[in-house]
Coordinates of C-alpha atoms and ligand atoms in Angstrom, one line a residue:
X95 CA -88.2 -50.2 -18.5
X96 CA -87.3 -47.6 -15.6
X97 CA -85.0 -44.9 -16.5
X98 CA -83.1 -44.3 -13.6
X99 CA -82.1 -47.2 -11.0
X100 CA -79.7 -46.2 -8.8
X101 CA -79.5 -49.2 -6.7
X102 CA -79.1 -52.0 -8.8
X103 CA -77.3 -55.6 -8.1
X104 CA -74.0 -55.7 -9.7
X105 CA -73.7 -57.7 -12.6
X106 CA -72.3 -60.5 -13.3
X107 CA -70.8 -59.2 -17.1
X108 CA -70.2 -55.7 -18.6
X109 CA -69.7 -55.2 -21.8
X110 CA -68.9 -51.4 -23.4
X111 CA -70.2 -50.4 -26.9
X112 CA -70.8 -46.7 -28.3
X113 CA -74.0 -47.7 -29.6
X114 CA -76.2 -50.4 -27.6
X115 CA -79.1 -51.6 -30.3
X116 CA -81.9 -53.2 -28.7
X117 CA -83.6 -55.7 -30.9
X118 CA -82.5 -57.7 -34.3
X119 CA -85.2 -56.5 -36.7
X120 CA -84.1 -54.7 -40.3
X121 CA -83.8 -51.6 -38.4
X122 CA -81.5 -52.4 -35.4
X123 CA -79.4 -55.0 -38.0
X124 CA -79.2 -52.4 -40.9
X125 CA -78.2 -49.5 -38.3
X126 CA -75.2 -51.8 -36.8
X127 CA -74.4 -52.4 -40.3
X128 CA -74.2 -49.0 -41.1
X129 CA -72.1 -47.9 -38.5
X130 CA -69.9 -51.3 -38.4
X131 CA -68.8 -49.5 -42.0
X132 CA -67.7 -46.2 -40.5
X133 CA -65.8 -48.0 -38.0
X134 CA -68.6 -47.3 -35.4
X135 CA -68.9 -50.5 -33.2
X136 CA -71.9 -51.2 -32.0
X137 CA -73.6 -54.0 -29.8
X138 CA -77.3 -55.9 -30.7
X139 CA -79.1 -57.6 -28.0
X140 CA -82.1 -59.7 -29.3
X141 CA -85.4 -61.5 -27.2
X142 CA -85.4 -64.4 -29.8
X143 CA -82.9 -66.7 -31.1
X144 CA -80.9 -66.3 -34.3
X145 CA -83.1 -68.9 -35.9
X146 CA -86.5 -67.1 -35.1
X147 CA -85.8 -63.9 -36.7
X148 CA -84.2 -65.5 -39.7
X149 CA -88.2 -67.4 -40.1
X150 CA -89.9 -64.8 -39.6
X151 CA -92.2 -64.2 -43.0
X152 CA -93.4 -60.5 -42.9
X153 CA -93.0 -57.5 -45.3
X154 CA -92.5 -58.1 -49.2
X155 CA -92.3 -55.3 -51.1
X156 CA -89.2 -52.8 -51.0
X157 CA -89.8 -49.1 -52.7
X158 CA -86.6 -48.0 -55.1
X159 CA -85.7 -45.9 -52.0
X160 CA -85.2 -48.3 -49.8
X161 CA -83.5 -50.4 -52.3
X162 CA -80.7 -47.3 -53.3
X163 CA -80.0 -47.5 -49.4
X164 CA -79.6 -50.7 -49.4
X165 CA -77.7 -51.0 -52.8
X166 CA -75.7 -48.3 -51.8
X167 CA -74.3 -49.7 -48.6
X168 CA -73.0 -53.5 -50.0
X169 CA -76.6 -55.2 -49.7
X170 CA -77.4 -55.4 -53.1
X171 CA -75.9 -58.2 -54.6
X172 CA -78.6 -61.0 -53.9
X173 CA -81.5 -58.3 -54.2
X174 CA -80.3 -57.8 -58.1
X175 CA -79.9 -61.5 -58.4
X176 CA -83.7 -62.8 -56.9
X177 CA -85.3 -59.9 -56.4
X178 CA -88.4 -59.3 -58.5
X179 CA -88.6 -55.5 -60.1
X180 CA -92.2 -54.2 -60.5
X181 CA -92.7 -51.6 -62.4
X182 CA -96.6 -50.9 -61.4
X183 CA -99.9 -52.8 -59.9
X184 CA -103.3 -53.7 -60.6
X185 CA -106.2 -52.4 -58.9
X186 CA -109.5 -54.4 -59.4
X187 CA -112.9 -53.0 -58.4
X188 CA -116.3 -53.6 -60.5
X189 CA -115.4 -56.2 -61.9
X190 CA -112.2 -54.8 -63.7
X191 CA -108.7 -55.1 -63.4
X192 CA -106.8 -51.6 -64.3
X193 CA -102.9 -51.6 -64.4
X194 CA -101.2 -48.6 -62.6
X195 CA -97.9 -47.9 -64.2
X196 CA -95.5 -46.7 -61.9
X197 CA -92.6 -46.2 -64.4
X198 CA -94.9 -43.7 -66.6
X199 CA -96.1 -42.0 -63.6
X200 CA -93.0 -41.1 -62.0
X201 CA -90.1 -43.5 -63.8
X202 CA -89.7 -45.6 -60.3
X203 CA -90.2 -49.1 -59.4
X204 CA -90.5 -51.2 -56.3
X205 CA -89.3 -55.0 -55.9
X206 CA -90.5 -57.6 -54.5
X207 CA -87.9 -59.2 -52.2
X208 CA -88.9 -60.8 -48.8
X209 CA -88.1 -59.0 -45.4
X210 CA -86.1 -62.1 -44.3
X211 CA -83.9 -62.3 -47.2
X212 CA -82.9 -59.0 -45.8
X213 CA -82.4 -60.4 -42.7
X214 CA -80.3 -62.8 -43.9
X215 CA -78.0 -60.9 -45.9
X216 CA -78.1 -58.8 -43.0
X217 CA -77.1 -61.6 -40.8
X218 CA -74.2 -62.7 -43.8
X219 CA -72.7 -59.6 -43.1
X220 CA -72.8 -59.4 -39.6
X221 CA -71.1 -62.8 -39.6
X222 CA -68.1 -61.6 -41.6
X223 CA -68.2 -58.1 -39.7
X224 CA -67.8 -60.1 -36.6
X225 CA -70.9 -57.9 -35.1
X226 CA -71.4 -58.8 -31.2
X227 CA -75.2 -59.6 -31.4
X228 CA -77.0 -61.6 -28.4
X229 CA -79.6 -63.3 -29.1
X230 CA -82.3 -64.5 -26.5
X231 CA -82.0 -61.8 -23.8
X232 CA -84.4 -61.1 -21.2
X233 CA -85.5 -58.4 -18.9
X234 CA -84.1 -55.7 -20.8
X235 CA -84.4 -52.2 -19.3
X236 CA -82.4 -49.2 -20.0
X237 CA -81.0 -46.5 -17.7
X238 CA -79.5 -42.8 -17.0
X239 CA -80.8 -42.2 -20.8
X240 CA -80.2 -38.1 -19.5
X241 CA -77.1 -38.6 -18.4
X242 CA -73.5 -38.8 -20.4
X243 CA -73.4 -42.6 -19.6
X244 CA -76.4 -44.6 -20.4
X245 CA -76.5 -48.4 -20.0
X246 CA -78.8 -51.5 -20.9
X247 CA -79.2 -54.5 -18.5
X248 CA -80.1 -57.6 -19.8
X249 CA -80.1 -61.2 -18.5
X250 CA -79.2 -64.4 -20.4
X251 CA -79.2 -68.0 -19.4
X252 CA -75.7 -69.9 -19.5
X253 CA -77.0 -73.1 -20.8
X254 CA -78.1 -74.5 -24.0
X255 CA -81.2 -74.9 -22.7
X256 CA -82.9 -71.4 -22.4
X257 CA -85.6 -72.3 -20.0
X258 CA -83.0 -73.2 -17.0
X259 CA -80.0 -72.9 -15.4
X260 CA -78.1 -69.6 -14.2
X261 CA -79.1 -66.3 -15.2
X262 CA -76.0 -64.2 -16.3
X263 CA -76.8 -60.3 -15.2
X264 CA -75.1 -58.5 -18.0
X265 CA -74.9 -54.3 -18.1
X266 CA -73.6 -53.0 -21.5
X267 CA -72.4 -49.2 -21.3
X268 CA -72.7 -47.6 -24.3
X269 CA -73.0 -43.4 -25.5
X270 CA -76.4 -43.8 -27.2
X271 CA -79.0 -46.5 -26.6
X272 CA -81.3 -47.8 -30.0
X273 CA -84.4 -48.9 -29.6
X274 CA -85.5 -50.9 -32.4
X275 CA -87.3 -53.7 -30.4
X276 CA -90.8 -53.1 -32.5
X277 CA -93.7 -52.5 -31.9
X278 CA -94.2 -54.8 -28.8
X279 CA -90.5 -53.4 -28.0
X280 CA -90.1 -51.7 -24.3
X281 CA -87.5 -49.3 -25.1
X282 CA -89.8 -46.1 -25.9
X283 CA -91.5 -46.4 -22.3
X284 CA -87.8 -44.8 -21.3
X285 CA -88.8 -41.6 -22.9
X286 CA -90.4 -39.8 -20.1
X287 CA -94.0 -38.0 -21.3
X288 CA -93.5 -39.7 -24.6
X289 CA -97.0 -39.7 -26.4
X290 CA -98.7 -42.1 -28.6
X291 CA -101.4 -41.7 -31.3
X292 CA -102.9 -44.2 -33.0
X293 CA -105.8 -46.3 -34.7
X294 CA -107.4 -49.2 -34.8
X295 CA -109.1 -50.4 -38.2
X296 CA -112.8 -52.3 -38.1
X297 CA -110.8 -55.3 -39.9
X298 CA -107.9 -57.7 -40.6
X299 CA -105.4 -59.5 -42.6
X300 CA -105.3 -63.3 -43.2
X301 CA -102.5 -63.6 -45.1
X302 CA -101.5 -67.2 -46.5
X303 CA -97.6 -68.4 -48.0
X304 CA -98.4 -71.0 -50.8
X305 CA -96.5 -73.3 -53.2
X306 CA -97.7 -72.1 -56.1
X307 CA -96.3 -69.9 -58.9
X308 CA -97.8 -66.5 -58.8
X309 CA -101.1 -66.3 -61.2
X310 CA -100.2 -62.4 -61.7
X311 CA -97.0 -60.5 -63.2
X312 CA -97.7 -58.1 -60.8
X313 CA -99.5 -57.0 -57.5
X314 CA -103.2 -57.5 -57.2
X315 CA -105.2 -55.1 -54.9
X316 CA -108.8 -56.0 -54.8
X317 CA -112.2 -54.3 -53.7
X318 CA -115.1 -56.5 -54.1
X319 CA -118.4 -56.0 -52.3
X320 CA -117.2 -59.2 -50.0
X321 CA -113.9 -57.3 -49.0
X322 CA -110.3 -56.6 -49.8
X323 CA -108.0 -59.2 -51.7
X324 CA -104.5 -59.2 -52.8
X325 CA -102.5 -61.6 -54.8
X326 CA -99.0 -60.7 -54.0
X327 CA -95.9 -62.9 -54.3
X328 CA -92.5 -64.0 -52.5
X329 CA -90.6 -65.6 -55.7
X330 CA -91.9 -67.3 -59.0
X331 CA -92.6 -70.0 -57.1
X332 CA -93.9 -68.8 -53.9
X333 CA -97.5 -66.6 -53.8
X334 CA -98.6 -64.5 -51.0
X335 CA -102.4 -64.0 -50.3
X336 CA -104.5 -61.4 -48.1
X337 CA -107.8 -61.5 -47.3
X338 CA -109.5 -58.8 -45.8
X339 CA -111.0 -60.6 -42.5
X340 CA -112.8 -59.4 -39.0
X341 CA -110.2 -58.9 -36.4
X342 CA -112.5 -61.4 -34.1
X343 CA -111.6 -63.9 -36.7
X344 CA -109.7 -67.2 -36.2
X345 CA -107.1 -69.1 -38.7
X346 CA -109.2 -71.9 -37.3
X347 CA -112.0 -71.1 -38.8
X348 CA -110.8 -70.7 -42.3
X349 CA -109.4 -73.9 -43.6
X350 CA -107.4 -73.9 -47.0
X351 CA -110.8 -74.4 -48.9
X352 CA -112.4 -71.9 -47.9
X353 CA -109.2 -69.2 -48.2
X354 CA -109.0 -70.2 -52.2
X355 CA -112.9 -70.2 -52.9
X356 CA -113.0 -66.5 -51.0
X357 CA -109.8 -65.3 -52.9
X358 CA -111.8 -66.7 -56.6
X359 CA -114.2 -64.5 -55.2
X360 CA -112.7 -61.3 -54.5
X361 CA -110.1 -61.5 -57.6
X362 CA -112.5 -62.9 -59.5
X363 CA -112.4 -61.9 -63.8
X364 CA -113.5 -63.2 -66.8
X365 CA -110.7 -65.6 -68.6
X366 CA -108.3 -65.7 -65.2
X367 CA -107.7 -68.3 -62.8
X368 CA -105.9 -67.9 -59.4
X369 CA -103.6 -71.0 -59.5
X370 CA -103.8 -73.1 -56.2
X371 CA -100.6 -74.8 -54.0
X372 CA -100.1 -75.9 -50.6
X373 CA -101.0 -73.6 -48.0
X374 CA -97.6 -73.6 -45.9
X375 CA -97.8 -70.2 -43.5
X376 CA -101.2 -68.5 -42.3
X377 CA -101.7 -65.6 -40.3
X378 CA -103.9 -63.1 -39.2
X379 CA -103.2 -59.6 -38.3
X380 CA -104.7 -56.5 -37.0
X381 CA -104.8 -53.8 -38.8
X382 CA -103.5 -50.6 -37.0
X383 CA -101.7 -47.3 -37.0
X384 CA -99.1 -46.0 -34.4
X385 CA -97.0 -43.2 -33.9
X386 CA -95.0 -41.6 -31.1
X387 CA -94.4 -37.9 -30.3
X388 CA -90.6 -38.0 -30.2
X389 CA -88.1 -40.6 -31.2
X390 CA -85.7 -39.1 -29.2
X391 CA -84.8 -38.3 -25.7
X392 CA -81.6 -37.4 -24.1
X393 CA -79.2 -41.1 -24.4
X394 CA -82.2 -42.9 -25.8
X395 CA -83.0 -43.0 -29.8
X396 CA -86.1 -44.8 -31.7
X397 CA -86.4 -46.7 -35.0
X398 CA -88.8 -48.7 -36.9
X399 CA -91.9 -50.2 -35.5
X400 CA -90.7 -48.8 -32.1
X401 CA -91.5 -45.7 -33.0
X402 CA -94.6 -46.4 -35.7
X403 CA -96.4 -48.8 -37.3
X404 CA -98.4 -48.4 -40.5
X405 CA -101.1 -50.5 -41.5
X406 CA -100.0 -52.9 -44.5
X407 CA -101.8 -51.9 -47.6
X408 CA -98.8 -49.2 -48.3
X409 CA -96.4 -51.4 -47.6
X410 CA -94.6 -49.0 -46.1
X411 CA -93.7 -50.7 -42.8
X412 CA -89.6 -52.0 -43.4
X413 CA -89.3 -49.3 -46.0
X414 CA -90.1 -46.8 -43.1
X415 CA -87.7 -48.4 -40.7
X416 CA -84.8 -48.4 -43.5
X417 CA -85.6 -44.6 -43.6
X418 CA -85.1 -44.3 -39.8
X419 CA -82.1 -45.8 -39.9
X420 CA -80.5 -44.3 -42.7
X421 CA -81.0 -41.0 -40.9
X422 CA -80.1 -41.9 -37.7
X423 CA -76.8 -43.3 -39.3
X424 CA -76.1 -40.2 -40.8
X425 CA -76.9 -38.1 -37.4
X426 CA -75.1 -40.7 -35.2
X427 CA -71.8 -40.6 -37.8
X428 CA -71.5 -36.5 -37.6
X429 CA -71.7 -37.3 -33.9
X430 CA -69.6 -39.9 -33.0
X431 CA -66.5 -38.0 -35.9
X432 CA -66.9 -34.4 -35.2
X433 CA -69.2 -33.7 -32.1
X434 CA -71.8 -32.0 -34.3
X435 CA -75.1 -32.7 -32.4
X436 CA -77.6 -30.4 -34.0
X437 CA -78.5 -33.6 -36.9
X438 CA -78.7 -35.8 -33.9
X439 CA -81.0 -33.4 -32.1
X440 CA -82.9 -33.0 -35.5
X441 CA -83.6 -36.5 -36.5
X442 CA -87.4 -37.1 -34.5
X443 CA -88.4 -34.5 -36.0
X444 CA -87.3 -35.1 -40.1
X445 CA -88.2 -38.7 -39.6
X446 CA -91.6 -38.0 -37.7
X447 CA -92.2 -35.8 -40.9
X448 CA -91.7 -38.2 -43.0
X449 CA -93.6 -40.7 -40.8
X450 CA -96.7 -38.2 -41.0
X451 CA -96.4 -38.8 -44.6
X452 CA -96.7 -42.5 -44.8
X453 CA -99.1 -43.0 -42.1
X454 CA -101.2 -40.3 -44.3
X455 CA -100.8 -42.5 -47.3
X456 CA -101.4 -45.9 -45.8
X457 CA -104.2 -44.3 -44.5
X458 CA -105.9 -43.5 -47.7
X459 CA -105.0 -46.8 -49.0
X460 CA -106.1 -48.6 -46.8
X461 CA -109.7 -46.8 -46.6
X462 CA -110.0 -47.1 -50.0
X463 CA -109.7 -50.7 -50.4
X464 CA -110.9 -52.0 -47.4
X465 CA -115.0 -52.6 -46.5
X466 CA -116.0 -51.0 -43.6
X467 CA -119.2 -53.1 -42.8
X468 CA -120.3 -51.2 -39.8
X469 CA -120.8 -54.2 -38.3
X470 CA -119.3 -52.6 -34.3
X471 CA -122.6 -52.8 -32.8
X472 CA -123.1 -56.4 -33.8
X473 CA -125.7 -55.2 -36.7
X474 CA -124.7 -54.6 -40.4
X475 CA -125.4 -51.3 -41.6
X476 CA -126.3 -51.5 -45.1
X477 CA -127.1 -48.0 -45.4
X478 CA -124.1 -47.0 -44.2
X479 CA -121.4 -48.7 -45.3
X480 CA -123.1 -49.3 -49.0
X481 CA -123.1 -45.8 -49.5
X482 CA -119.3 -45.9 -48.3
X483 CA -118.5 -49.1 -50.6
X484 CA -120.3 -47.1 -53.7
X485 CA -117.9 -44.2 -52.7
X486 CA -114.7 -46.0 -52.8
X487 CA -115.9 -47.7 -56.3
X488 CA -115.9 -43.5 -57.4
X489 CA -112.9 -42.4 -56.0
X490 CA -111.2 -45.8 -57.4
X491 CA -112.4 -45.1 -60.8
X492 CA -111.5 -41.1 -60.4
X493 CA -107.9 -42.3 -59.7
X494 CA -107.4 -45.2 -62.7
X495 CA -108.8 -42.2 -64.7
X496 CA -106.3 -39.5 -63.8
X497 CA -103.2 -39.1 -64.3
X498 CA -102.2 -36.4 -61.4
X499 CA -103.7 -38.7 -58.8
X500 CA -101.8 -42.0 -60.2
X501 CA -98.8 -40.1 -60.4
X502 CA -99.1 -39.4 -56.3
X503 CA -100.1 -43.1 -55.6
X504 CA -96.8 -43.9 -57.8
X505 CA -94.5 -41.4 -56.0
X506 CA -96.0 -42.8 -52.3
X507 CA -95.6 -46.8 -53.4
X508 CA -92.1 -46.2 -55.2
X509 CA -90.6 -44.3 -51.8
X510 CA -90.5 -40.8 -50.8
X511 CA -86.8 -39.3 -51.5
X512 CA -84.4 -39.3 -48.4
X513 CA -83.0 -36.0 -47.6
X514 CA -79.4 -35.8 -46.0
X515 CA -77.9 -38.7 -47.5
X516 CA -75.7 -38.8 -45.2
X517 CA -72.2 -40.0 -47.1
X518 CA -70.1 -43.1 -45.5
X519 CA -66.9 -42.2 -45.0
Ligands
FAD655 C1 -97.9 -59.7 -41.7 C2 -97.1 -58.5 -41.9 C3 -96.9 -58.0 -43.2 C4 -96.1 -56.9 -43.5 N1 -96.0 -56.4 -44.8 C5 -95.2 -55.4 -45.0 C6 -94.9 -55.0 -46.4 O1 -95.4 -55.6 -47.4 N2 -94.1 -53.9 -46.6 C7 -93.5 -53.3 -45.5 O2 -92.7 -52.3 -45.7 N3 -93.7 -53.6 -44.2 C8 -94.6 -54.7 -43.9 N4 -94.8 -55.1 -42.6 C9 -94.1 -54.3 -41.6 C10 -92.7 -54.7 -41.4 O3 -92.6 -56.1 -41.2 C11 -92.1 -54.0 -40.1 O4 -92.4 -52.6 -40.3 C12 -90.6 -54.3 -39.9 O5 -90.5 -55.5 -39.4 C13 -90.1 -53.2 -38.9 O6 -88.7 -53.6 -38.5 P1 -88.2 -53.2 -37.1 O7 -86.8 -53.7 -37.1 O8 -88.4 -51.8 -36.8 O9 -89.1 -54.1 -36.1 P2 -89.2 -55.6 -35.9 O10 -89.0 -56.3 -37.2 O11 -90.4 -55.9 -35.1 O12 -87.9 -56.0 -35.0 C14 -87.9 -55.7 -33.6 C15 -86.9 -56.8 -33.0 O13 -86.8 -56.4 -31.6 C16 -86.9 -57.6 -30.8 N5 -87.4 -57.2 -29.5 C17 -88.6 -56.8 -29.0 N6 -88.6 -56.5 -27.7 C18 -87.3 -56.7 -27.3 C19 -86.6 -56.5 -26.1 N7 -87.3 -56.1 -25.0 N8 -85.3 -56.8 -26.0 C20 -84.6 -57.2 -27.1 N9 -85.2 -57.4 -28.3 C21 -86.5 -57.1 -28.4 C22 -87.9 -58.4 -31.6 O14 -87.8 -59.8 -31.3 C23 -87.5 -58.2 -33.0 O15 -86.6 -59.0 -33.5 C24 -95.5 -56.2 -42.4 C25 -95.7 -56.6 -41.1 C26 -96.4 -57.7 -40.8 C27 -96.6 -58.2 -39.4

């Protein structure tokens, strides 16, 4: 994405907007939602079709916070309804399984309620809002982010059929530009000197949809000698699966068989049995941390996975981006009504704070739970990473037997509070 293009071909459409969102993820859909309700109107252009982003299977598990926002501004109804409230987990090491309460610790739950279902009632209320949202866009690139008048191109094929036929050169002018395109997203290359840290970790996630009631009442997180294993769910009759796998590793090479023995292994205890169902979704991922310096330059804001990703064993990820954007709205609202910049001017800064915080505790989850094998060089250190598994059993068994240190894994899983509120009008 360039910043500045002077010379550019007309286009062929231009649309006008005060905020152009770029991308249809949770956080570009909940922001336009946000600001549809103060009378803010707002544009979303999207790479993939409506029906792609409504499929896509990805985070589960919402902290209260992120379920107040969400509550709060109309988007509550079918979360109350299906959504499943948890009011702790289990974490299994040695052999045991040892319940974490979250309500004793801190009085807070999380639920279980699938990222797409927040799409979709995302989507629901877009339809009745009467949202503008493209879908299928290409070439996106934004422009004169430091200057008064910022604008996206985009292009978009006339026909039904994507792949041919005219290309439509469309420029929408807007007063802020959003860019909550992800991870793989372009928009943050527009920040000039932006900076990015990050990490990658020595392993993955296969993670596997199937038919089958959920063999726990609650979340499973598993450290066994062979590697991390979680039993999570999707409904009551609809379990998710992880298994901790090298990031060399294949879906090819582990047919359903072999994902069910491995998961008797790792969450493995006397008197239980992990019920089995058909395998209908597997996946592996990467595991890796992100974060920029600034989410904000001049024209040009960031949210979500844009700006950061986390790795999954927090499940942090959407709840992060509902933060974002829940700030942003607030900033972007005193802005737009009164001309008051400083929260605007403010916001990379509170959210990278509270970004610092969550990548911190993914972090620590993540280490905990996961085996490091040492296996980089091709040869498996035992000495090594036995004395780090033999480490995480301690710390695991320090924090199931103290109360302080559940009651900061409880605080982290249920959702940090969200300063600034932020109140719609
Ligand atoms: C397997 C998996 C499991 C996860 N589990 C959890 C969990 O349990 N809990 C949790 O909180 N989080 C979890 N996450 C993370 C969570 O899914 C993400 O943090 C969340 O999707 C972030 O939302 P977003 O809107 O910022 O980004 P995205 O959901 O990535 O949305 C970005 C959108 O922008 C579009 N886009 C990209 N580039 C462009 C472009 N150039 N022009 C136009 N559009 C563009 C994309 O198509 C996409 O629709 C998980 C992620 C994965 C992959």
């Amino acid at each position: 994405m360039t910043q500045n293009a002077p010379n550019l071909p007309a286009p062929d459409t231009r649309l006008h907007t005060s905020v152009a969102i770029i991308g249809a993820g949770p956080a570009g859909l909940l922001l336009a939602h946000l600001l549809a309700r103060r009378g803010i109107d707002a544009v979303v252009i999207e790479r993939q079709s409506r029906e792609h982003i409504s499929r896509r299977i990805r985070a589960g598990v919402l902290e209260q916070t992120s379920v107040e926002v969400l509550r709060e501004v109309g988007l509550g109804d079918r979360l109350d309804r299906q959504g499943l409230q948890h009011r702790g987990i289990h974490l299994q090491f040695n052999g045991a399984r040892h319940r974490v309460s979250f309500d004793d610790a801190v009085g807070r739950s999380v639920w279980i309620y699938g990222q797409h279902e927040v799409v979709a009632d995302l989507l629901a209320s877009h339809d009745k809002l009467g949202t503008r949202i493209v879908y299928n866009v290409q070439n996106v690139a934004v422009h004169n982010v430091d200057s008064n008048a910022p604008f996206v191109r985009f292009e978009r094929r006339r026909s039904p059929d994507l792949r041919v036929g005219p290309v439509e050169r469309v420029e929408l002018r807007a007063q802020i530009v959003v860019g909550a395109d992800g991870f793989h997203g372009a928009a943050r290359q527009a920040i000039p000197g932006i900076e990015t840290f990050g990490h990658e970790y020595p392993y993955a996630w296969l993670g596997v949809l199937a038919n089958v009631a959920p063999s726990t009442d609650e979340l499973i997180y598993s450290l066994h000698e062979r590697g991390f294993a979680m039993h999570s769910m999707r409904s009551p009759e609809v379990s998710r699966l992880y298994l901790q796998v090298d990031p060399g590793d294949s879906v090819d090479a582990w047919p359903d068989e072999r994902i069910w023995e491995e998961l008797d292994t790792r969450l493995a205890l006397p008197g239980w049995t992990l019920g089995r169902g058909e395998i209908t979704d597997k996946a592996i991922t990467p595991m890796r941390a992100f974060a920029v310096s600034t989410m904000h330059h001049g024209r040009l804001v960031l949210a979500g996975d844009a700006a950061h990703i986390v790795p999954p064993a927090g499940a942090k990820g959407l709840n992060l981006a509902i933060a974002d954007v829940w700030r942003l709205d607030g900033a972007l609202a005193r802005w737009f009504d009164t001309g008051d910049r400083a929260h605007l001017a403010q916001y990379s800064t509170d959210a990278l704070e509270r970004v610092w915080q969550v990548q911190y505790f993914s972090n620590w989850m993540t280490r905990m739970l996961h085996r490091d094998f040492g296996t980089e060089s091709g040869v498996p250190d035992e000495y090594r990473s036995g004395f780090e598994y033999r480490m995480q059993l301690g710390q695991l068994q320090h924090l199931v037997d103290t109360p302080a240190a559940i009651a900061q894994l409880a605080g982290f899983y249920t959702g940090l509070p969200l300063q600034d509120p932020a109140p719609a009008q």
